[in-house]
Amino acid sequence: MRTYHVSPVGIAGITAWSFRATHGKVVAMAISSDESFDVLVVGGGPAGSTIATLLARRGERVLLVEKERHPRFHIGESLLPMNMPLFDELGVGEAIARIGIPKYGVEFVSPDHDKPVSLDFVQGWDRSLASAYEVRRSEFDHVLLNNAAAAGAAVLEGHRVAAVEFPARGHVVARISGADGRHRQVQAKFVVDASGRDTLLATKFASKVSNKRHHSAAVYGHFTGARRLPGRAEGNISIFWFDRGWFWFIPLADGTTSVGAVCHAEFIRSRKTDVTAFFRDTIAMSPALSDRLRDAEMTGPATATGNYSYKSCVMHGPDFIMVGDAYCFIDPVFSSGVYLAMQGAFFAADAVTASLRGSRAEAARALRRYEAGVDRALARFSWFIYRVNRPAIRALFMENGNPLRMREAVLSLLSGDVFRASPIHARLRLFKGLYYLKAMAAAAGFRRARLRGGAKAGKA
């Protein structure tokens, strides 16, 4: 795939280029100041670039506004096998292969178990879900943004959508601010909020709710010289549990390794040192991870981020829709963020098309289908995410064996098989039942130990 540089040039003084393919060539065309659009997409991450590509290919006039200029740094470098068919549909499979390192599975490391456990995706229920990639998000997101431009979307970088108003049905007015401080207006029939953690519309509607079941925060950095898994498993992600939460260890193709800790927010707020020193002290809590980083050096200061888990109680309306992290984010433990954003964008594109071209009833049904599908996928991941630090779930992940093919079902879930109808969901219900039995047995054992301890204290 050819790489195109998307650079800014007029929407009432705003500069943007629209790229369209003509006889195999991509031709840049300036946008005139009096144009309006069918769809305004806010955000040029995986969700925004994906839906902009799909809608532009369907003939919609799309403007994508991205606050930064690509390539730009972003965390969340690990992809899932279910991403791979999406890359092929978008036509970026070869480009992603060039920038990524193959990821064939996941390694779990627990301080409560003697040795790590490695799970290969090909051992899952669907054997076709065999691999994915680890990628630098700066490169990955740039490929997707360029692809949107090549599909015909107008791409405007270095500008922020400061406000969105809905004066009438099918009439969206957005105020856009540039680096020069000037504000201009753009009109569209429909707006897609793919603004990520900026949560543009959820903030406007005051619909963003912190997840009370999962108060988490993260601190992370990048290293060179980290010791990776040997051979074919070099690109596999490793998950290290420790007393305060869990670490990710994500190898990248250029030799850099992304490492981060996801912990309860209270633990992150307890730091008394600078973020980098706190991060190093946190890594020291995991002897196994410390050993992998023994000869490694950080490439820059660490970064901390809070308010990690949230959801908007509003997802769509007659002329707007939220996609990806603009709607909800839970936790990065199973690397689900990019996949949920991109697959959600595919479904959202159908809902937008129905809203623009169908009847009101058709549009309402399409939006409801989109919401139900995304919420169902989030719920399927969430059950595991909410329990990832509990001893019973650790024990189940660290045990060998595959009773009633439950392990295969869990592996397919970890591959991203959460949207479609699949036999794995019945097996996952059995897995959950086994978890509850283990959790109850552990709780009963804990109570018995406390009673024995109290009895001994009384005799003393």
CSV table of C-alpha atoms in Angstrom, one decimal:
chain,number,residue,atom,x,y,z
A,1,MET,CA,0.0,0.0,0.0
A,2,ARG,CA,1.3,3.5,-0.9
A,3,THR,CA,1.7,6.0,1.9
A,4,TYR,CA,0.2,9.4,1.4
A,5,HIS,CA,1.0,12.4,3.5
A,6,VAL,CA,-2.2,14.2,4.5
A,7,SER,CA,-1.4,17.8,4.9
A,8,PRO,CA,-3.7,20.7,5.6
A,9,VAL,CA,-5.2,23.6,2.6
A,10,GLY,CA,-10.2,25.7,2.6
A,11,ILE,CA,-13.2,25.5,4.7
A,12,ALA,CA,-13.6,29.2,5.3
A,13,GLY,CA,-9.9,29.5,5.8
A,14,ILE,CA,-9.4,26.1,7.3
A,15,THR,CA,-7.0,24.1,5.2
A,16,ALA,CA,-7.6,20.5,4.2
A,17,TRP,CA,-7.0,18.1,1.3
A,18,SER,CA,-9.4,15.6,0.0
A,19,PHE,CA,-7.7,12.6,-1.7
A,20,ARG,CA,-9.6,10.8,-4.4
A,21,ALA,CA,-8.5,7.9,-6.6
A,22,THR,CA,-8.6,8.6,-10.4
A,23,HIS,CA,-7.4,6.0,-12.8
A,24,GLY,CA,-5.2,4.4,-10.1
A,25,LYS,CA,-3.7,7.7,-9.0
A,26,VAL,CA,-4.5,9.7,-5.9
A,27,VAL,CA,-5.3,13.3,-6.7
A,28,ALA,CA,-5.4,16.1,-4.1
A,29,MET,CA,-8.3,18.5,-4.4
A,30,ALA,CA,-8.8,21.6,-2.2
A,31,ILE,CA,-12.1,21.9,-0.4
A,32,SER,CA,-13.9,25.2,-1.2
A,33,SER,CA,-15.1,27.4,1.7
A,34,ASP,CA,-18.8,27.0,0.9
A,35,GLU,CA,-19.0,23.2,1.0
A,36,SER,CA,-21.1,21.3,3.5
A,37,PHE,CA,-20.7,17.6,4.3
A,38,ASP,CA,-22.9,14.6,4.8
A,39,VAL,CA,-20.8,13.4,7.7
A,40,LEU,CA,-18.4,15.1,10.2
A,41,VAL,CA,-16.1,12.6,11.9
A,42,VAL,CA,-14.4,13.9,15.0
A,43,GLY,CA,-11.1,12.1,15.7
A,44,GLY,CA,-8.6,10.4,13.5
A,45,GLY,CA,-7.9,7.3,15.5
A,46,PRO,CA,-8.8,3.7,14.5
A,47,ALA,CA,-12.6,4.3,15.0
A,48,GLY,CA,-12.7,7.6,13.1
A,49,SER,CA,-10.4,6.6,10.2
A,50,THR,CA,-12.3,3.3,9.8
A,51,ILE,CA,-15.8,4.8,9.6
A,52,ALA,CA,-14.6,7.7,7.4
A,53,THR,CA,-13.1,5.2,5.0
A,54,LEU,CA,-16.3,3.1,4.8
A,55,LEU,CA,-18.6,6.1,4.4
A,56,ALA,CA,-16.5,7.8,1.8
A,57,ARG,CA,-16.4,4.6,-0.2
A,58,ARG,CA,-20.2,4.7,-0.2
A,59,GLY,CA,-20.2,8.1,-1.7
A,60,GLU,CA,-20.9,10.2,1.4
A,61,ARG,CA,-19.1,13.5,1.6
A,62,VAL,CA,-17.0,13.0,4.8
A,63,LEU,CA,-14.9,15.5,6.7
A,64,LEU,CA,-12.6,14.0,9.3
A,65,VAL,CA,-11.1,16.4,11.9
A,66,GLU,CA,-8.2,15.3,14.0
A,67,LYS,CA,-6.8,17.6,16.7
A,68,GLU,CA,-3.1,16.4,16.2
A,69,ARG,CA,-0.9,15.8,13.2
A,70,HIS,CA,-0.1,12.2,12.4
A,71,PRO,CA,2.1,10.4,13.1
A,72,ARG,CA,1.5,11.1,16.8
A,73,PHE,CA,2.0,9.0,20.0
A,74,HIS,CA,-0.8,6.8,21.4
A,75,ILE,CA,-0.8,4.0,23.8
A,76,GLY,CA,-2.6,0.7,23.1
A,77,GLU,CA,-0.2,-1.2,20.8
A,78,SER,CA,-1.5,-4.7,21.0
A,79,LEU,CA,-4.1,-6.0,18.4
A,80,LEU,CA,-6.3,-9.0,18.3
A,81,PRO,CA,-6.7,-11.8,15.6
A,82,MET,CA,-10.3,-10.5,14.8
A,83,ASN,CA,-8.6,-7.3,13.6
A,84,MET,CA,-7.1,-9.1,10.7
A,85,PRO,CA,-10.2,-9.5,8.5
A,86,LEU,CA,-11.0,-5.8,9.1
A,87,PHE,CA,-7.6,-4.8,7.8
A,88,ASP,CA,-8.3,-6.9,4.6
A,89,GLU,CA,-11.7,-5.2,4.1
A,90,LEU,CA,-10.1,-1.8,4.5
A,91,GLY,CA,-7.2,-2.8,2.1
A,92,VAL,CA,-4.5,-2.1,4.7
A,93,GLY,CA,-3.4,-5.6,5.5
A,94,GLU,CA,0.0,-5.5,3.8
A,95,ALA,CA,0.7,-2.0,5.2
A,96,ILE,CA,0.0,-3.2,8.8
A,97,ALA,CA,2.1,-6.3,8.2
A,98,ARG,CA,5.1,-4.1,7.3
A,99,ILE,CA,5.0,-2.1,10.6
A,100,GLY,CA,4.0,-4.8,13.0
A,101,ILE,CA,5.6,-7.8,14.8
A,102,PRO,CA,3.5,-11.0,14.7
A,103,LYS,CA,1.6,-11.8,17.9
A,104,TYR,CA,0.6,-15.5,18.2
A,105,GLY,CA,-0.6,-15.6,21.7
A,106,VAL,CA,-0.4,-14.4,25.3
A,107,GLU,CA,1.7,-15.3,28.3
A,108,PHE,CA,0.3,-15.1,31.8
A,109,VAL,CA,2.7,-14.8,34.7
A,110,SER,CA,1.4,-15.1,38.3
A,111,PRO,CA,3.3,-14.7,41.5
A,112,ASP,CA,1.1,-17.4,43.0
A,113,HIS,CA,2.2,-20.1,40.4
A,114,ASP,CA,5.5,-21.7,39.8
A,115,LYS,CA,5.8,-21.1,36.1
A,116,PRO,CA,4.2,-18.9,33.4
A,117,VAL,CA,1.4,-20.2,31.1
A,118,SER,CA,1.5,-19.4,27.4
A,119,LEU,CA,-1.7,-19.6,25.3
A,120,ASP,CA,-1.6,-19.6,21.5
A,121,PHE,CA,-4.6,-18.2,19.6
A,122,VAL,CA,-4.5,-21.1,17.2
A,123,GLN,CA,-5.6,-23.4,20.1
A,124,GLY,CA,-8.8,-21.5,20.3
A,125,TRP,CA,-12.2,-22.6,19.1
A,126,ASP,CA,-11.8,-20.9,15.7
A,127,ARG,CA,-8.5,-22.1,14.4
A,128,SER,CA,-8.5,-19.4,11.7
A,129,LEU,CA,-7.9,-16.8,14.5
A,130,ALA,CA,-4.3,-17.6,14.6
A,131,SER,CA,-2.3,-14.4,14.9
A,132,ALA,CA,-2.4,-10.6,15.2
A,133,TYR,CA,0.3,-7.9,15.5
A,134,GLU,CA,1.9,-5.6,18.0
A,135,VAL,CA,2.2,-2.1,16.4
A,136,ARG,CA,3.4,1.4,17.2
A,137,ARG,CA,0.2,3.3,17.3
A,138,SER,CA,1.8,6.3,15.7
A,139,GLU,CA,2.5,4.3,12.6
A,140,PHE,CA,-0.7,2.2,12.7
A,141,ASP,CA,-3.1,5.1,13.1
A,142,HIS,CA,-1.2,7.0,10.3
A,143,VAL,CA,-1.8,4.1,7.9
A,144,LEU,CA,-5.6,4.1,8.7
A,145,LEU,CA,-5.8,7.9,8.4
A,146,ASN,CA,-4.1,7.9,5.0
A,147,ASN,CA,-6.4,5.1,3.9
A,148,ALA,CA,-9.4,7.3,4.8
A,149,ALA,CA,-8.0,10.1,2.7
A,150,ALA,CA,-7.3,7.8,-0.2
A,151,ALA,CA,-10.9,6.6,0.0
A,152,GLY,CA,-12.1,10.2,-0.6
A,153,ALA,CA,-12.6,11.6,2.9
A,154,ALA,CA,-11.5,15.2,3.5
A,155,VAL,CA,-8.9,15.0,6.3
A,156,LEU,CA,-8.2,18.0,8.5
A,157,GLU,CA,-5.3,17.7,11.0
A,158,GLY,CA,-4.1,20.0,13.6
A,159,HIS,CA,-7.7,21.3,14.4
A,160,ARG,CA,-10.0,20.6,17.2
A,161,VAL,CA,-13.8,20.5,17.2
A,162,ALA,CA,-14.5,22.9,20.0
A,163,ALA,CA,-18.3,22.6,20.0
A,164,VAL,CA,-21.1,20.8,18.2
A,165,GLU,CA,-24.7,22.1,18.0
A,166,PHE,CA,-27.9,20.5,16.6
A,167,PRO,CA,-30.2,23.4,15.6
A,168,ALA,CA,-32.5,21.1,13.5
A,169,ARG,CA,-32.8,17.4,12.7
A,170,GLY,CA,-30.2,16.5,10.0
A,171,HIS,CA,-28.4,19.8,10.6
A,172,VAL,CA,-25.2,19.8,12.6
A,173,VAL,CA,-23.0,22.9,13.1
A,174,ALA,CA,-19.5,22.4,14.4
A,175,ARG,CA,-17.1,25.1,15.6
A,176,ILE,CA,-13.5,24.2,14.8
A,177,SER,CA,-10.5,25.8,16.3
A,178,GLY,CA,-7.0,25.8,14.7
A,179,ALA,CA,-3.6,26.2,16.1
A,180,ASP,CA,-3.7,29.9,15.1
A,181,GLY,CA,-6.6,30.4,17.5
A,182,ARG,CA,-9.2,31.1,14.8
A,183,HIS,CA,-12.6,29.6,15.0
A,184,ARG,CA,-14.7,28.6,11.9
A,185,GLN,CA,-17.9,26.7,11.4
A,186,VAL,CA,-18.6,23.6,9.4
A,187,GLN,CA,-22.0,22.1,8.6
A,188,ALA,CA,-23.0,18.5,8.2
A,189,LYS,CA,-26.0,16.2,8.2
A,190,PHE,CA,-24.6,13.8,10.7
A,191,VAL,CA,-21.7,13.7,13.2
A,192,VAL,CA,-19.6,10.7,14.3
A,193,ASP,CA,-17.9,11.2,17.6
A,194,ALA,CA,-14.7,9.2,17.5
A,195,SER,CA,-12.8,11.6,19.8
A,196,GLY,CA,-11.6,8.9,22.1
A,197,ARG,CA,-11.0,9.8,25.7
A,198,ASP,CA,-11.8,13.4,24.9
A,199,THR,CA,-15.4,12.2,24.8
A,200,LEU,CA,-16.7,15.3,22.9
A,201,LEU,CA,-20.4,14.5,22.9
A,202,ALA,CA,-20.5,12.6,26.2
A,203,THR,CA,-19.1,15.7,27.8
A,204,LYS,CA,-21.5,18.0,26.0
A,205,PHE,CA,-24.5,15.9,27.1
A,206,ALA,CA,-23.1,15.3,30.6
A,207,SER,CA,-23.7,11.6,29.9
A,208,LYS,CA,-20.2,10.2,30.8
A,209,VAL,CA,-20.3,8.1,33.9
A,210,SER,CA,-17.2,6.7,35.7
A,211,ASN,CA,-17.3,2.9,36.1
A,212,LYS,CA,-17.9,2.3,39.8
A,213,ARG,CA,-17.1,-1.4,39.3
A,214,HIS,CA,-13.7,-0.7,37.9
A,215,HIS,CA,-11.8,2.3,39.3
A,216,SER,CA,-8.5,1.9,37.5
A,217,ALA,CA,-5.6,4.0,36.3
A,218,ALA,CA,-2.3,3.3,34.5
A,219,VAL,CA,1.3,4.3,34.4
A,220,TYR,CA,3.5,3.3,31.5
A,221,GLY,CA,6.7,3.8,29.6
A,222,HIS,CA,8.9,2.3,26.8
A,223,PHE,CA,12.1,0.4,27.1
A,224,THR,CA,14.9,-0.8,24.9
A,225,GLY,CA,16.9,-4.0,25.7
A,226,ALA,CA,14.0,-5.8,27.4
A,227,ARG,CA,14.3,-9.6,27.3
A,228,ARG,CA,11.6,-11.1,25.1
A,229,LEU,CA,10.2,-14.6,24.8
A,230,PRO,CA,12.3,-16.8,22.5
A,231,GLY,CA,11.7,-17.7,18.9
A,232,ARG,CA,8.3,-17.5,17.4
A,233,ALA,CA,6.8,-16.1,20.6
A,234,GLU,CA,9.0,-13.0,20.5
A,235,GLY,CA,6.0,-10.8,19.7
A,236,ASN,CA,3.6,-12.2,22.1
A,237,ILE,CA,2.2,-10.0,24.8
A,238,SER,CA,2.9,-10.9,28.4
A,239,ILE,CA,0.6,-10.2,31.3
A,240,PHE,CA,2.3,-10.0,34.8
A,241,TRP,CA,0.0,-10.1,37.8
A,242,PHE,CA,1.2,-8.5,41.0
A,243,ASP,CA,-0.3,-7.4,44.3
A,244,ARG,CA,-1.6,-4.0,43.1
A,245,GLY,CA,-2.9,-5.1,39.7
A,246,TRP,CA,-1.3,-6.2,36.5
A,247,PHE,CA,1.4,-5.2,34.0
A,248,TRP,CA,1.5,-5.4,30.2
A,249,PHE,CA,4.7,-6.2,28.3
A,250,ILE,CA,4.3,-5.5,24.5
A,251,PRO,CA,7.2,-6.0,22.1
A,252,LEU,CA,7.4,-3.7,19.1
A,253,ALA,CA,9.0,-4.3,15.8
A,254,ASP,CA,11.8,-1.7,16.2
A,255,GLY,CA,13.1,-3.4,19.4
A,256,THR,CA,11.2,-1.2,21.8
A,257,THR,CA,9.0,-2.7,24.4
A,258,SER,CA,5.9,-1.0,25.8
A,259,VAL,CA,5.4,-1.7,29.6
A,260,GLY,CA,2.6,-0.4,31.7
A,261,ALA,CA,0.9,-1.1,35.0
A,262,VAL,CA,-2.9,-1.0,35.5
A,263,CYS,CA,-3.8,-0.6,39.1
A,264,HIS,CA,-6.6,0.8,41.3
A,265,ALA,CA,-6.7,4.5,41.0
A,266,GLU,CA,-6.0,5.0,44.7
A,267,PHE,CA,-2.6,3.3,44.3
A,268,ILE,CA,-1.6,5.6,41.5
A,269,ARG,CA,-2.7,8.7,43.5
A,270,SER,CA,-0.6,7.5,46.5
A,271,ARG,CA,2.7,8.3,44.8
A,272,LYS,CA,5.1,10.6,46.6
A,273,THR,CA,7.7,10.7,43.9
A,274,ASP,CA,7.8,11.8,40.3
A,275,VAL,CA,5.9,9.5,37.8
A,276,THR,CA,9.1,7.8,36.5
A,277,ALA,CA,10.4,6.9,39.9
A,278,PHE,CA,7.0,5.7,40.9
A,279,PHE,CA,6.8,3.5,37.8
A,280,ARG,CA,10.2,2.0,38.6
A,281,ASP,CA,9.2,1.3,42.2
A,282,THR,CA,6.0,-0.3,40.9
A,283,ILE,CA,7.9,-2.6,38.5
A,284,ALA,CA,10.1,-3.7,41.4
A,285,MET,CA,6.9,-5.2,43.0
A,286,SER,CA,7.0,-7.9,40.2
A,287,PRO,CA,10.3,-9.9,40.4
A,288,ALA,CA,9.4,-11.7,37.1
A,289,LEU,CA,8.9,-8.5,35.2
A,290,SER,CA,12.0,-6.9,36.9
A,291,ASP,CA,14.1,-9.8,35.6
A,292,ARG,CA,12.8,-9.3,32.0
A,293,LEU,CA,13.8,-5.6,32.3
A,294,ARG,CA,17.1,-6.2,34.1
A,295,ASP,CA,19.2,-4.9,31.2
A,296,ALA,CA,16.6,-2.5,29.8
A,297,GLU,CA,16.7,1.2,29.6
A,298,MET,CA,13.7,3.6,29.5
A,299,THR,CA,13.5,5.7,26.3
A,300,GLY,CA,11.9,8.6,28.1
A,301,PRO,CA,9.9,9.6,31.2
A,302,ALA,CA,6.9,7.5,32.3
A,303,THR,CA,3.3,8.7,31.8
A,304,ALA,CA,0.3,8.3,34.2
A,305,THR,CA,-3.3,8.5,33.3
A,306,GLY,CA,-6.4,8.2,35.4
A,307,ASN,CA,-10.2,7.9,34.9
A,308,TYR,CA,-9.5,4.8,32.9
A,309,SER,CA,-13.0,3.2,33.0
A,310,TYR,CA,-16.1,5.0,31.9
A,311,LYS,CA,-19.2,4.8,29.7
A,312,SER,CA,-21.7,7.2,28.3
A,313,CYS,CA,-25.3,6.6,29.1
A,314,VAL,CA,-26.2,8.1,25.7
A,315,MET,CA,-24.8,6.5,22.5
A,316,HIS,CA,-26.6,7.9,19.6
A,317,GLY,CA,-29.4,10.2,18.4
A,318,PRO,CA,-31.1,11.0,15.0
A,319,ASP,CA,-28.0,12.8,13.8
A,320,PHE,CA,-25.1,11.6,15.9
A,321,ILE,CA,-23.3,8.5,17.0
A,322,MET,CA,-20.4,7.6,19.4
A,323,VAL,CA,-17.8,5.1,18.3
A,324,GLY,CA,-14.9,3.5,20.2
A,325,ASP,CA,-13.6,5.1,23.3
A,326,ALA,CA,-15.8,8.2,22.8
A,327,TYR,CA,-18.6,5.9,24.1
A,328,CYS,CA,-16.9,3.5,26.5
A,329,PHE,CA,-13.6,2.3,27.8
A,330,ILE,CA,-13.1,-0.4,30.4
A,331,ASP,CA,-9.5,-1.7,30.7
A,332,PRO,CA,-6.7,-2.7,28.3
A,333,VAL,CA,-6.0,-6.1,29.9
A,334,PHE,CA,-7.2,-8.1,26.9
A,335,SER,CA,-6.0,-5.6,24.2
A,336,SER,CA,-9.6,-5.1,23.1
A,337,GLY,CA,-9.6,-1.4,22.6
A,338,VAL,CA,-8.6,-1.1,18.9
A,339,TYR,CA,-10.6,-4.1,17.9
A,340,LEU,CA,-13.8,-2.8,19.6
A,341,ALA,CA,-13.3,0.6,18.0
A,342,MET,CA,-12.8,-0.7,14.5
A,343,GLN,CA,-15.5,-3.4,14.5
A,344,GLY,CA,-17.8,-0.9,16.1
A,345,ALA,CA,-17.0,1.5,13.3
A,346,PHE,CA,-18.0,-1.1,10.7
A,347,PHE,CA,-21.4,-1.5,12.4
A,348,ALA,CA,-21.7,2.2,13.0
A,349,ALA,CA,-21.2,2.9,9.3
A,350,ASP,CA,-24.3,0.9,8.5
A,351,ALA,CA,-26.3,2.9,11.1
A,352,VAL,CA,-25.1,6.2,9.7
A,353,THR,CA,-26.0,5.1,6.1
A,354,ALA,CA,-29.5,4.1,7.3
A,355,SER,CA,-29.8,7.5,9.0
A,356,LEU,CA,-28.8,9.4,5.9
A,357,ARG,CA,-30.6,7.3,3.3
A,358,GLY,CA,-33.3,5.3,5.0
A,359,SER,CA,-36.6,6.2,6.7
A,360,ARG,CA,-36.7,7.3,10.3
A,361,ALA,CA,-37.9,3.8,11.3
A,362,GLU,CA,-35.0,2.2,9.4
A,363,ALA,CA,-32.5,4.6,11.0
A,364,ALA,CA,-33.9,4.0,14.5
A,365,ARG,CA,-33.6,0.2,14.0
A,366,ALA,CA,-30.1,0.4,12.7
A,367,LEU,CA,-29.0,2.6,15.6
A,368,ARG,CA,-30.6,0.2,18.1
A,369,ARG,CA,-28.8,-2.8,16.5
A,370,TYR,CA,-25.5,-1.0,16.7
A,371,GLU,CA,-26.0,-0.1,20.3
A,372,ALA,CA,-27.1,-3.6,21.3
A,373,GLY,CA,-24.2,-5.2,19.4
A,374,VAL,CA,-21.5,-3.0,21.0
A,375,ASP,CA,-23.0,-3.3,24.5
A,376,ARG,CA,-23.1,-7.1,24.2
A,377,ALA,CA,-19.5,-7.2,23.1
A,378,LEU,CA,-18.5,-4.9,25.9
A,379,ALA,CA,-20.3,-7.1,28.4
A,380,ARG,CA,-18.6,-10.2,27.2
A,381,PHE,CA,-15.2,-8.7,27.8
A,382,SER,CA,-16.2,-6.9,31.0
A,383,TRP,CA,-17.1,-10.0,32.9
A,384,PHE,CA,-13.5,-11.2,32.6
A,385,ILE,CA,-12.0,-7.7,33.1
A,386,TYR,CA,-13.9,-7.1,36.4
A,387,ARG,CA,-12.5,-10.3,37.8
A,388,VAL,CA,-9.0,-10.3,36.3
A,389,ASN,CA,-7.2,-9.6,39.6
A,390,ARG,CA,-9.2,-12.1,41.6
A,391,PRO,CA,-7.4,-15.4,42.7
A,392,ALA,CA,-10.1,-17.6,41.2
A,393,ILE,CA,-9.7,-16.2,37.7
A,394,ARG,CA,-6.0,-16.3,38.0
A,395,ALA,CA,-6.1,-19.9,39.0
A,396,LEU,CA,-8.4,-20.8,36.0
A,397,PHE,CA,-6.1,-19.0,33.5
A,398,MET,CA,-3.0,-20.6,35.0
A,399,GLU,CA,-4.3,-24.2,35.0
A,400,ASN,CA,-3.7,-26.7,32.3
A,401,GLY,CA,-6.5,-28.8,30.8
A,402,ASN,CA,-9.5,-28.1,28.5
A,403,PRO,CA,-12.6,-29.5,30.2
A,404,LEU,CA,-15.6,-29.3,27.8
A,405,ARG,CA,-13.5,-27.1,25.5
A,406,MET,CA,-13.8,-24.2,27.9
A,407,ARG,CA,-10.2,-23.2,27.4
A,408,GLU,CA,-10.7,-23.0,23.6
A,409,ALA,CA,-13.7,-20.8,24.2
A,410,VAL,CA,-11.8,-18.4,26.4
A,411,LEU,CA,-9.0,-18.3,23.8
A,412,SER,CA,-11.5,-17.3,21.1
A,413,LEU,CA,-12.8,-14.6,23.4
A,414,LEU,CA,-9.3,-13.3,23.9
A,415,SER,CA,-8.9,-13.3,20.1
A,416,GLY,CA,-11.9,-10.9,19.9
A,417,ASP,CA,-14.8,-13.3,19.1
A,418,VAL,CA,-17.4,-11.2,21.0
A,419,PHE,CA,-19.7,-9.8,18.3
A,420,ARG,CA,-20.9,-12.8,16.3
A,421,ALA,CA,-23.0,-15.8,17.2
A,422,SER,CA,-20.7,-18.6,18.2
A,423,PRO,CA,-20.7,-21.9,20.1
A,424,ILE,CA,-18.1,-20.4,22.5
A,425,HIS,CA,-20.7,-18.5,24.4
A,426,ALA,CA,-22.3,-21.6,25.9
A,427,ARG,CA,-18.8,-22.8,26.9
A,428,LEU,CA,-18.0,-19.4,28.4
A,429,ARG,CA,-21.1,-19.8,30.6
A,430,LEU,CA,-19.7,-23.1,31.9
A,431,PHE,CA,-16.4,-21.3,32.5
A,432,LYS,CA,-18.2,-18.7,34.6
A,433,GLY,CA,-19.9,-21.3,36.6
A,434,LEU,CA,-16.6,-23.0,37.3
A,435,TYR,CA,-15.2,-19.6,38.4
A,436,TYR,CA,-18.1,-19.1,40.9
A,437,LEU,CA,-17.6,-22.5,42.4
A,438,LYS,CA,-13.9,-21.8,42.8
A,439,ALA,CA,-14.6,-18.4,44.3
A,440,MET,CA,-17.1,-19.8,46.8
A,441,ALA,CA,-14.8,-22.6,47.8
A,442,ALA,CA,-12.0,-20.1,48.4
A,443,ALA,CA,-14.2,-17.9,50.4
A,444,ALA,CA,-15.4,-20.8,52.5
A,445,GLY,CA,-11.8,-21.9,53.1
A,446,PHE,CA,-10.9,-18.4,54.2
A,447,ARG,CA,-13.8,-18.3,56.7
A,448,ARG,CA,-12.8,-21.7,58.1
A,449,ALA,CA,-9.2,-20.5,58.5
A,450,ARG,CA,-10.4,-17.4,60.3
A,451,LEU,CA,-12.6,-19.5,62.6
A,452,ARG,CA,-9.7,-21.8,63.4
A,453,GLY,CA,-7.5,-18.8,64.1
A,454,GLY,CA,-10.1,-17.3,66.4
A,455,ALA,CA,-10.5,-20.6,68.3
A,456,LYS,CA,-6.8,-20.9,68.9
A,457,ALA,CA,-6.6,-17.3,70.1
A,458,GLY,CA,-9.5,-18.0,72.6
A,459,LYS,CA,-7.7,-21.1,74.0
A,460,ALA,CA,-4.5,-19.1,74.4
